[in-house]
Coordinates of C-alpha atoms and ligand atoms in Angstrom, one line a residue:
X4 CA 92.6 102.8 163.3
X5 CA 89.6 103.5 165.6
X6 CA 88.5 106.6 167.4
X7 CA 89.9 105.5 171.0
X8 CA 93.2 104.9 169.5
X9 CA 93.2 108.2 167.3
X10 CA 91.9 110.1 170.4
X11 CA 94.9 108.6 172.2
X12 CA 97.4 109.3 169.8
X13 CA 96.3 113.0 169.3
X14 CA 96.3 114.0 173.1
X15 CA 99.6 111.4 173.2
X16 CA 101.2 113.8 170.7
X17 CA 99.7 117.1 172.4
X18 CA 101.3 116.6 175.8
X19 CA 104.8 115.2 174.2
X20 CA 104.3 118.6 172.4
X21 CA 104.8 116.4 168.5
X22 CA 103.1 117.9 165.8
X23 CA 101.1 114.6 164.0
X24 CA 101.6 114.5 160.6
X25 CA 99.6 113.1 157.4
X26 CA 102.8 110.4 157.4
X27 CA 102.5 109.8 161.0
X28 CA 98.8 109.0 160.9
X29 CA 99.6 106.8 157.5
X30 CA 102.0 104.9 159.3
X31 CA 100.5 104.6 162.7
X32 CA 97.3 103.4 160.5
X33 CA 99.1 100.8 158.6
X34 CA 101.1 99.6 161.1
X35 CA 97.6 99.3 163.5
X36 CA 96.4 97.1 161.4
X37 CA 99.5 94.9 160.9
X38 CA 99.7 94.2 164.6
X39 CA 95.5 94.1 164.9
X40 CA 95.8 91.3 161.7
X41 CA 98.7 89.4 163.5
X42 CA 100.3 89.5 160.8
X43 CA 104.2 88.1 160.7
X44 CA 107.2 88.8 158.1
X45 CA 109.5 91.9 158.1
X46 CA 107.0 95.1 159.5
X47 CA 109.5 97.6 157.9
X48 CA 109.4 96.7 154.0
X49 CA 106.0 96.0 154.3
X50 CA 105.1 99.5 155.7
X51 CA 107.6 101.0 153.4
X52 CA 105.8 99.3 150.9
X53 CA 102.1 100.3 151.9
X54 CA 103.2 104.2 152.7
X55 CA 106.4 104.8 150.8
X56 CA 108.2 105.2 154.3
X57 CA 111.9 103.9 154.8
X58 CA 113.1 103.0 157.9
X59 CA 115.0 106.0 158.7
X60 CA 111.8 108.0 157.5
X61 CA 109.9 106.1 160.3
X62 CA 112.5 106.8 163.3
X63 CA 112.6 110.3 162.6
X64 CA 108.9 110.5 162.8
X65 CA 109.0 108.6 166.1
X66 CA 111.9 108.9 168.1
X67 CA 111.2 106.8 170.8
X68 CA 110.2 103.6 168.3
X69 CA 106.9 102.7 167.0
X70 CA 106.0 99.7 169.6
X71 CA 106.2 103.4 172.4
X72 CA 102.9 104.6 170.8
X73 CA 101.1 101.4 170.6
X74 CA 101.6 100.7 174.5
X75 CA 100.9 104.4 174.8
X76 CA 97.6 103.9 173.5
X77 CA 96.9 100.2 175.1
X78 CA 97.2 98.9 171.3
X79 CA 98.2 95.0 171.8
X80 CA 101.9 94.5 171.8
X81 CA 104.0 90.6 172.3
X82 CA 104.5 90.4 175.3
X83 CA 105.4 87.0 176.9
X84 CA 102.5 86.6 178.8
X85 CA 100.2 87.7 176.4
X86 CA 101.3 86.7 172.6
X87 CA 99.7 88.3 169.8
X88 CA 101.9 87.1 167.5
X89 CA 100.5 84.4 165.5
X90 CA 101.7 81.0 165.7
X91 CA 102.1 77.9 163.7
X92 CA 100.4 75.5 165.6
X93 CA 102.0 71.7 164.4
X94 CA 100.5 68.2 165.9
X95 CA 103.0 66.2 167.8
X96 CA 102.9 62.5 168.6
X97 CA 105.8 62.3 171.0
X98 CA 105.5 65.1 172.8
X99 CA 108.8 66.0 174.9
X100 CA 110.0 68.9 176.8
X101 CA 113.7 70.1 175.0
X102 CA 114.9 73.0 177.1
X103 CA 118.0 74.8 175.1
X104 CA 118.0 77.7 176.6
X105 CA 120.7 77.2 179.1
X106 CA 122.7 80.8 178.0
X107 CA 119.8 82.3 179.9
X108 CA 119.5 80.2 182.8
X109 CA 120.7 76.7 183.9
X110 CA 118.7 74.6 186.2
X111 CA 119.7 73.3 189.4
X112 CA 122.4 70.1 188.5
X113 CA 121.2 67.1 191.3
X114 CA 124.4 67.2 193.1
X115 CA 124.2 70.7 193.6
X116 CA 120.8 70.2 194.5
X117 CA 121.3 67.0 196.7
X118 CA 124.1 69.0 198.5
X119 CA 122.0 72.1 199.3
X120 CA 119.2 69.9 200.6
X121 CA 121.7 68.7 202.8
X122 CA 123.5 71.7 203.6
X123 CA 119.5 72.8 204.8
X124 CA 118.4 69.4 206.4
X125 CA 120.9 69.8 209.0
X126 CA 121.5 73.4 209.3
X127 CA 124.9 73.7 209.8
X128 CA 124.9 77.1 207.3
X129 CA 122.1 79.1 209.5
X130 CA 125.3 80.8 211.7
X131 CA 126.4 84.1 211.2
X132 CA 129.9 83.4 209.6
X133 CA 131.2 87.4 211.4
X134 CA 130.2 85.8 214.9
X135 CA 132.7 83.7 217.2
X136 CA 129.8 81.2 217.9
X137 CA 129.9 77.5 217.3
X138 CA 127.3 78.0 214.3
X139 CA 128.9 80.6 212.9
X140 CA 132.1 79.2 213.1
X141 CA 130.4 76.5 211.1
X142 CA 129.1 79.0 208.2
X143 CA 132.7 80.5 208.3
X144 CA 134.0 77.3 207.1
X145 CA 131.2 76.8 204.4
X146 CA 132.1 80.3 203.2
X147 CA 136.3 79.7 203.5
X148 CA 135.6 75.8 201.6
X149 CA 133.4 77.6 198.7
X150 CA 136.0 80.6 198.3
X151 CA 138.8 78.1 198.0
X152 CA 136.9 75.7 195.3
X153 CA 136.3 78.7 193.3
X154 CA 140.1 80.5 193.2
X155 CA 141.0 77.1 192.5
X156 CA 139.4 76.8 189.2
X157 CA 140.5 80.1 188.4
X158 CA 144.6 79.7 189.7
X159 CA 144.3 82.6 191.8
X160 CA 144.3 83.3 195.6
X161 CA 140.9 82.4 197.5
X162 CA 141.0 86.4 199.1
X163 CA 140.9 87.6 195.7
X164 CA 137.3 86.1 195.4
X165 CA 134.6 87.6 196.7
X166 CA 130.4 86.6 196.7
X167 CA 127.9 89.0 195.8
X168 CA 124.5 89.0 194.4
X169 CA 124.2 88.5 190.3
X170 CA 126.3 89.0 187.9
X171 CA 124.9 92.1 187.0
X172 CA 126.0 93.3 190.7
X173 CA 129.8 91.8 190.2
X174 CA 130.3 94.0 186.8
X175 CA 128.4 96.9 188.4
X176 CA 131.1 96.9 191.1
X177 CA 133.9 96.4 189.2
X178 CA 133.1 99.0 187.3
X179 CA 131.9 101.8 189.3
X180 CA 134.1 100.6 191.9
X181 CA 137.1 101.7 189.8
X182 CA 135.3 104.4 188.6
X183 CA 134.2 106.1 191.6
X184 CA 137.9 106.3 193.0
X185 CA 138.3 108.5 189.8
X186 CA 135.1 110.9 190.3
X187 CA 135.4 114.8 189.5
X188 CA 138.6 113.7 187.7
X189 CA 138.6 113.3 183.5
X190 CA 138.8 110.0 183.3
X191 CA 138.3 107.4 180.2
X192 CA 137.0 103.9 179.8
X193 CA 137.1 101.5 177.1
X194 CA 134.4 99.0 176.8
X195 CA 132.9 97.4 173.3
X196 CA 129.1 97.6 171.6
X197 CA 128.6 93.9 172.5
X198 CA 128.6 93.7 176.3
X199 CA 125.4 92.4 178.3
X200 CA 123.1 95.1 179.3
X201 CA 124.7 95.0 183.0
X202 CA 128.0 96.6 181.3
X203 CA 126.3 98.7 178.9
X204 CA 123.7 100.4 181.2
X205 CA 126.7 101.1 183.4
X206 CA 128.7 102.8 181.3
X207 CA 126.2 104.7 180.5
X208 CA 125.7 105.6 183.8
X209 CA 129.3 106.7 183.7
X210 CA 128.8 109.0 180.9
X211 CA 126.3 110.8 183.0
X212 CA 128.3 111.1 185.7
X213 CA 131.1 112.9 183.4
X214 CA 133.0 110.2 182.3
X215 CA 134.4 110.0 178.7
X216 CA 133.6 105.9 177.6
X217 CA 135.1 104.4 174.2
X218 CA 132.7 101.4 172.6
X219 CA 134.6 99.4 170.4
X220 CA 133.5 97.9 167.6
X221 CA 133.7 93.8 166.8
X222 CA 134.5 92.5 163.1
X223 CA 131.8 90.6 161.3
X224 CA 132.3 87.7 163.0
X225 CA 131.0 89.1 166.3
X226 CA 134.8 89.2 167.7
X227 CA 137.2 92.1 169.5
X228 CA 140.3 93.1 168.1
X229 CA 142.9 93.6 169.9
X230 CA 144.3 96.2 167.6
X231 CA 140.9 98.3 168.4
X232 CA 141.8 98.0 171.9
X233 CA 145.3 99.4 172.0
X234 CA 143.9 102.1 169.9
X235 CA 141.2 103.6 172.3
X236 CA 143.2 103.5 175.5
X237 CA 144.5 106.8 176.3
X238 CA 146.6 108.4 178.9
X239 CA 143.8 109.4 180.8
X240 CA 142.0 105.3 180.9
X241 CA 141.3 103.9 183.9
X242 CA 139.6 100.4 182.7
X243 CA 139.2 98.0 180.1
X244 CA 135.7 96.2 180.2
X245 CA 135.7 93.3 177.9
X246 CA 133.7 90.5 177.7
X247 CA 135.5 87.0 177.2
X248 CA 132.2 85.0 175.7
X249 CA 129.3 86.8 174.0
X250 CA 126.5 85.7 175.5
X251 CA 124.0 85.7 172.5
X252 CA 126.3 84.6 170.1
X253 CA 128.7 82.5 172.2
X254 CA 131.7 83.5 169.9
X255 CA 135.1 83.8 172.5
X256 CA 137.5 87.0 172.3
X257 CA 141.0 86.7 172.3
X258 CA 140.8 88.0 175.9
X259 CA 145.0 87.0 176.8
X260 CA 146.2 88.9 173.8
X261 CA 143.8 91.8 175.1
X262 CA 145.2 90.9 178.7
X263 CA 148.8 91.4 177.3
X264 CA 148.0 95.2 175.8
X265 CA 146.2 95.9 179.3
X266 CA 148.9 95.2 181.0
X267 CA 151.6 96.6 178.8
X268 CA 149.6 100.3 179.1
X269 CA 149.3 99.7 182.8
X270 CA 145.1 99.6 182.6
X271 CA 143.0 97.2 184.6
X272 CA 141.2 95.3 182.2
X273 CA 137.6 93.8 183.7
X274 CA 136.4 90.6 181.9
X275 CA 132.5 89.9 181.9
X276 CA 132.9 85.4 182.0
X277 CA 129.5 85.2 182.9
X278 CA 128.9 82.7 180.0
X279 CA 132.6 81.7 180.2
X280 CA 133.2 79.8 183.3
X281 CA 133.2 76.7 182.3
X282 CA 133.2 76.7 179.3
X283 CA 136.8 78.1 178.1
X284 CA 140.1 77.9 180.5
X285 CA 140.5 80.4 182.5
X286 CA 143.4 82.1 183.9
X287 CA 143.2 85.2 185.4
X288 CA 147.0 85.5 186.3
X289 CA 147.9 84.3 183.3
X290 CA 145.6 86.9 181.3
X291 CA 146.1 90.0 182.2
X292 CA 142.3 90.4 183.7
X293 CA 142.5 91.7 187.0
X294 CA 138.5 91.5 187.3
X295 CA 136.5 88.6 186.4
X296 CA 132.1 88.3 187.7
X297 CA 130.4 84.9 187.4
X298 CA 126.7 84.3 188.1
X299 CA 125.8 80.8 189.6
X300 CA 122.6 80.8 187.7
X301 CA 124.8 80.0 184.4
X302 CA 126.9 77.2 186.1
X303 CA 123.7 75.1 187.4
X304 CA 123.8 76.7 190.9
X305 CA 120.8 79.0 192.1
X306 CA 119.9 81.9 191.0
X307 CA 120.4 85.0 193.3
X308 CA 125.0 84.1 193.8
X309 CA 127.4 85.4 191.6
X310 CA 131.1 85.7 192.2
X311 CA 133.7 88.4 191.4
X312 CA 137.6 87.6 191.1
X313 CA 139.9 91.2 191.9
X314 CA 143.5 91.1 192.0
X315 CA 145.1 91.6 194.7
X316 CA 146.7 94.8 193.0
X317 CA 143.0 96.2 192.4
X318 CA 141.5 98.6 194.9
X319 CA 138.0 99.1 194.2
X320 CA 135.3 101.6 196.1
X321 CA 132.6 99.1 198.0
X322 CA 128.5 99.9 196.9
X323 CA 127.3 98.6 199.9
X324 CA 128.3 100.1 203.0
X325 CA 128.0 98.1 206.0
X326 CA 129.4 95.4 208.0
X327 CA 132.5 94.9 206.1
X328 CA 132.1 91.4 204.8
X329 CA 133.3 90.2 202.0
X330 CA 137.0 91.9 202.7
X331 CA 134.7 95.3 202.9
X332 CA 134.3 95.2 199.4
X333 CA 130.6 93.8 199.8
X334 CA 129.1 94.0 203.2
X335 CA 126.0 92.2 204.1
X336 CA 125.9 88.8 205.7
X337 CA 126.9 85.9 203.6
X338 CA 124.0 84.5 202.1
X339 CA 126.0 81.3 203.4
X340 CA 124.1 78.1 202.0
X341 CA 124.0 79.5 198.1
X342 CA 127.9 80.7 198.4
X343 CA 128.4 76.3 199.3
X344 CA 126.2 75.6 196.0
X345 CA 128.4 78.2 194.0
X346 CA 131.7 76.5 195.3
X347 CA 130.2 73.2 194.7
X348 CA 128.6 74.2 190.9
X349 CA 131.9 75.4 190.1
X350 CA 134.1 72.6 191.1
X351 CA 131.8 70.4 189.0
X352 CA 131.8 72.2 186.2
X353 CA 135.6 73.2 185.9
X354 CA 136.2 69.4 186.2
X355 CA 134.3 68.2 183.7
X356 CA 134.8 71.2 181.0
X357 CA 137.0 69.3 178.5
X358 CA 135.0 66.0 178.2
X359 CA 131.9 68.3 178.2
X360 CA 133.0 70.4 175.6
X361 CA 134.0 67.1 173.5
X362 CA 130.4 66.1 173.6
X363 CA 129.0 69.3 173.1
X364 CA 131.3 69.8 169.5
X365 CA 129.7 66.9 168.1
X366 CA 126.5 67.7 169.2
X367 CA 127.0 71.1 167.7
X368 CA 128.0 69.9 164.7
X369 CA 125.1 67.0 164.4
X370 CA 122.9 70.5 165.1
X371 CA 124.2 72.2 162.0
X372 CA 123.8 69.2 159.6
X373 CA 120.5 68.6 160.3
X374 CA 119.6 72.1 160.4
X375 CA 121.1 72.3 156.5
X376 CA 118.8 69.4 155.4
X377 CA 115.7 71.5 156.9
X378 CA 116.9 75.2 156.1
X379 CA 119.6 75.4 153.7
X380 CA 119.4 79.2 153.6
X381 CA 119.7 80.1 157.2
X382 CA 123.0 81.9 158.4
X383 CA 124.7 80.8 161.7
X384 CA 125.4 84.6 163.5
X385 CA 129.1 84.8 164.5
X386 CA 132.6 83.5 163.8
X387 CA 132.1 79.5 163.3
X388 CA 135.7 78.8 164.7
X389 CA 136.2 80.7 167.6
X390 CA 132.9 79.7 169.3
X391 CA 132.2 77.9 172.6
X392 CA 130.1 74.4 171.8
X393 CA 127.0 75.3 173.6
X394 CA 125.5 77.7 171.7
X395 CA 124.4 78.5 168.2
X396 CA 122.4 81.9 167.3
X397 CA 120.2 81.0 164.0
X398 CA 119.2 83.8 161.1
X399 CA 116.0 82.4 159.6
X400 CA 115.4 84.4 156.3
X401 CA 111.8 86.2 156.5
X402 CA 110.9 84.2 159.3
X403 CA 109.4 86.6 162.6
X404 CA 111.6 85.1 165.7
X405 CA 109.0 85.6 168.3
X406 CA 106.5 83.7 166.0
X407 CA 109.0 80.9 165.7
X408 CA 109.8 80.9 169.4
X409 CA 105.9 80.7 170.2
X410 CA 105.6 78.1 167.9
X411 CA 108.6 76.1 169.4
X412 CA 107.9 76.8 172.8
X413 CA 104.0 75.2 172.2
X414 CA 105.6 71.9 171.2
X415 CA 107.5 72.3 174.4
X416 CA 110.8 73.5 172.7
X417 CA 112.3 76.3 174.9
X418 CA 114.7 78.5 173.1
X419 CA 115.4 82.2 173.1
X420 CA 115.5 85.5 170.7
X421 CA 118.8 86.5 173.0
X422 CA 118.0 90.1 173.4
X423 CA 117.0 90.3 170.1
X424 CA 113.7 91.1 168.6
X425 CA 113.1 89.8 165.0
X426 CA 112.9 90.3 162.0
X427 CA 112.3 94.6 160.8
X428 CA 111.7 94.9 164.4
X429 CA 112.2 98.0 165.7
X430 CA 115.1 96.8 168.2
X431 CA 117.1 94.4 167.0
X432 CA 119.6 92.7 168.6
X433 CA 122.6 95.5 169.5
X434 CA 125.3 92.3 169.2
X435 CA 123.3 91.6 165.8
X436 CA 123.6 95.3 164.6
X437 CA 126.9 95.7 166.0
X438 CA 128.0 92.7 163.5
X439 CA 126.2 93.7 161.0
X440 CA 123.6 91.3 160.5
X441 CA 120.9 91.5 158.0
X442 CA 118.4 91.6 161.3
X443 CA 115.9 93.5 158.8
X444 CA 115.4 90.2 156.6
X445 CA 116.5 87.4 159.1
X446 CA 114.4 86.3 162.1
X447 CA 117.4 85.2 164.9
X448 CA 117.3 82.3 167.4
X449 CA 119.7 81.3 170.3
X450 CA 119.7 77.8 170.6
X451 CA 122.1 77.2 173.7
X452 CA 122.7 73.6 174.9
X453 CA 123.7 72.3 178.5
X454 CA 124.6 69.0 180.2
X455 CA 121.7 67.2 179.4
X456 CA 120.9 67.9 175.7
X457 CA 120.9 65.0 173.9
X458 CA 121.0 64.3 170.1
X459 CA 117.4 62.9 170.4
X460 CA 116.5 66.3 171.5
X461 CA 118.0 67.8 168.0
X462 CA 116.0 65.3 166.3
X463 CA 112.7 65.9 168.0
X464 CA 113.3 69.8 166.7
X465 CA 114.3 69.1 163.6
X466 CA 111.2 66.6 162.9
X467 CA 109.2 69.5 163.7
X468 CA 111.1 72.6 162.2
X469 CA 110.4 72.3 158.7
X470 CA 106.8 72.3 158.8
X471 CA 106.7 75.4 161.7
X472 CA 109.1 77.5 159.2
X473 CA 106.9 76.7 156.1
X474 CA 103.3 78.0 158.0
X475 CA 105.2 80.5 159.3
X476 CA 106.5 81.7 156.2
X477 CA 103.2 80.8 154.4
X478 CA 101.2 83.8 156.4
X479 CA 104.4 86.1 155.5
X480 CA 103.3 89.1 153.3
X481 CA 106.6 89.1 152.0
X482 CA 107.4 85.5 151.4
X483 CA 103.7 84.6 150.2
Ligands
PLP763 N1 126.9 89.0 181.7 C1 126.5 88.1 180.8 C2 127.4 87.9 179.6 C3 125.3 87.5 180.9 O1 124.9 86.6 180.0 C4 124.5 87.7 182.0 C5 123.2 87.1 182.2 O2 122.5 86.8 181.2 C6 124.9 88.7 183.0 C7 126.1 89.3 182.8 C8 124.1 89.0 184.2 O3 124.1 87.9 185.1 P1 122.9 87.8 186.2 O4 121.7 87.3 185.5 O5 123.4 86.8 187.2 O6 122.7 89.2 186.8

């Protein structure tokens, strides 16, 4: 390690009040050079190896993670605009652009995008829908049409669906919204360890506030049981929150039979389908979910809508104070011309769901045969039966996953590491660890498909993969 970085360290330490250590400074030194040398393969058994530190050894010494001292002490860290992780840079003769990374984001569909141009070109969306104007008459109408597409999908009344924001927004109201009519009271809520960070972060935010929150565990398969769920609600729970499709590992949870306890015990029960719409049928009524957020950016509408379904039944506490739009749940004029492209996205995709998921099965399946042939050993994260067909979250043994993403995404291969980090990374993946994946030897990848992945897209990755694992694993301390 050099002096600026020791000096850094030691003044680090002095004003965090840590006393440094022989250990410390054996690690810190080790694992300097492993990021200077850009070097990939599991960082954990290798500095265990060099220093005779376990893992646990190494997050008692430092509590807030490794990767905090290094970007204390402006040590070189991935980020994605500046990569210092090495890649495995293949030739290509057919160079093509294979986005399948549609769990993240979808891109705009044409119709949706033909249909906004529209809606802009002539302008009929630029009223204000509260005013009694011709225009915003107009925009009223936009807003009433989209509203109505949307319940329809979802077999529920078009006043129970309201716009907002993101889908971060819709679970943060349905959750503190029912929260906050309980403040200063002992109240309980029941949500599970593999929820997006929007649920997580909230409950969290709960517990500060005095609330008492139950995380339920999934099996190995990445699923809820409803059996866990009866168990943690208590007389005092005010909410379920449960999401019905994991986004990172895209397995589905028996969210009716989950409905059916909710309702038996007289609880609410909230439902992230972010990465559901669409994808599995819905029915709200039918399910027992009283709450329900969607995000347009998932569904091939812009980014910036979302949608939130509350029964009628459901009285929630607004966020945002205001005008009183959105049945005062929500106020703040309609952002009128994106609420169109949500009804429209949604339409489109709720038709076409069945005959989409058909295509996608096969796809899915022509994904995992080929991906056999090329890695025989890797593991597919999560339940392989109760899955939705556009998505696929890969374990690659010994193999770094931001390495294998930077290598992918320079051949023009866009995929994602989910939340998760890779392999002996400090933070890996909490749906991974909540599973109980080996995330200390096994580099994970979400490969998520959309409407216009094609099977000569699988093929294009699959010429390619081999050769990007083998360098990859080639430079691996452990694998070499
Ligand atoms: N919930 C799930 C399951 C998601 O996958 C996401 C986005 O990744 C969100 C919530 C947040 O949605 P948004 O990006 O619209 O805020």
């Amino acid at each position: 390690m050099n002096n600026h970085a020791l000096t850094m360290i030691q003044h680090m330490a002095r004003r965090s009040g840590t006393l440094l250590t022989d250990q410390h400074l054996k690690v810190l030194d080790f694992a300097h050079e492993y990021y200077a040398m850009n070097r990939v393969g599991p960082l954990y058994p290798n500095i265990q190896r060099a220093t005779g530190s376990s893992k646990e050894d190494i997050r008692a010494l430092f509590p807030y993670g490794l990767n905090s001292v290094f970007t204390w002490v402006g040590i070189p860290v991935h980020t994605p605009e500046h990569p210092c992780k090495p890649m495995a840079s293949v030739e290509v003769e057919d160079y093509r652009e294979v986005y399948l990374d549609h769990n993240a984001t979808t891109y705009l569909r044409p119709e949706v995008r033909d249909f906004l141009v529209d809606l802009y070109a002539n302008g009929t969306g630029y009223g204000n829908p509260s005013s009694s104007t011709g225009p915003g008459a107009r925009s009223h109408e936009i807003v009433r049409k989209a509203r109505a597409q949307v319940a329809k999908c979802l077999a529920v009344e078009p006043h129970e669906i309201i716009f907002v924001g993101c889908g971060t927004e819709a679970n943060n109201l349905a959750i503190k919204g029912v929260a906050f009519g309980h403040l200063g009271r002992p109240a309980h809520v029941v949500t599970s360890k593999i929820e997006h960070p929007s649920v997580l972060e909230t409950m969290q935010f709960l517990e500060e506030l005095g609330f008492d929150v139950t995380y339920i565990d999934c099996d190995e398969g990445g699923r809820l049981r409803p059996a866990d769920v009866e168990a943690a609600i208590q007389d005092n729970t005010i909410l379920v929150s449960l999401m019905a499709v994991n986004n990172e590992i895209g397995t589905i949870n028996p969210i009716g039979e989950i409905g059916r306890i909710c309702e038996a015990a007289g609880v609410p029960l909230m439902s992230d389908c972010v990465q559901a719409f669409g994808k599995i049928p819905l029915r709200p009524k039918r399910d027992g979910i009283s709450m329900a957020s969607f995000s347009g950016h998932k569904i091939y509408a812009p980014k910036g809508i979302a949608a939130l379904y509350i029964d009628d039944s459901i009285s929630l506490t607004p966020l945002l104070h205001g005008g009183g739009q959105e049945g005062g749940i929500r106020s703040g004029t309609e952002n009128v011309d994106l609420i169109a492209a949500f009804g429209q996205a949604a339409e489109l995709i709720h038709r076409e769901r069945e005959p989409e998921n058909k295509r996608l099965r096969e796809l899915q399946q022509y994904f995992l045969t080929k991906l056999r042939e090329v890695e025989p050993e890797c593991t597919v994260n999560g339940s392989t039966d109760d899955r939705i067909p556009h998505n696929l979250s890969i374990g690659f043994p010994g193999v770094d996953s931001g390495s294998l993403l930077l290598s992918l995404n320079e051949i023009g291969i866009y995929i994602s590491s989910g939340s998760a980090c890779h392999a002996g990374s400090e933070e890996a993946s909490h749906v991974l660890s909540a599973m109980g994946a080996d995330t200390e030897n096994f580099g994970s990848i979400r490969f998520s498909f959309g409407l216009q992945t094609a099977r000569e897209d699988l093929d294009y990755l699959f010429r390619y993969l081999g050769e990007i694992l083998e360098r990859l694993r080639g430079e691996s301390e452990v694998y070499s």
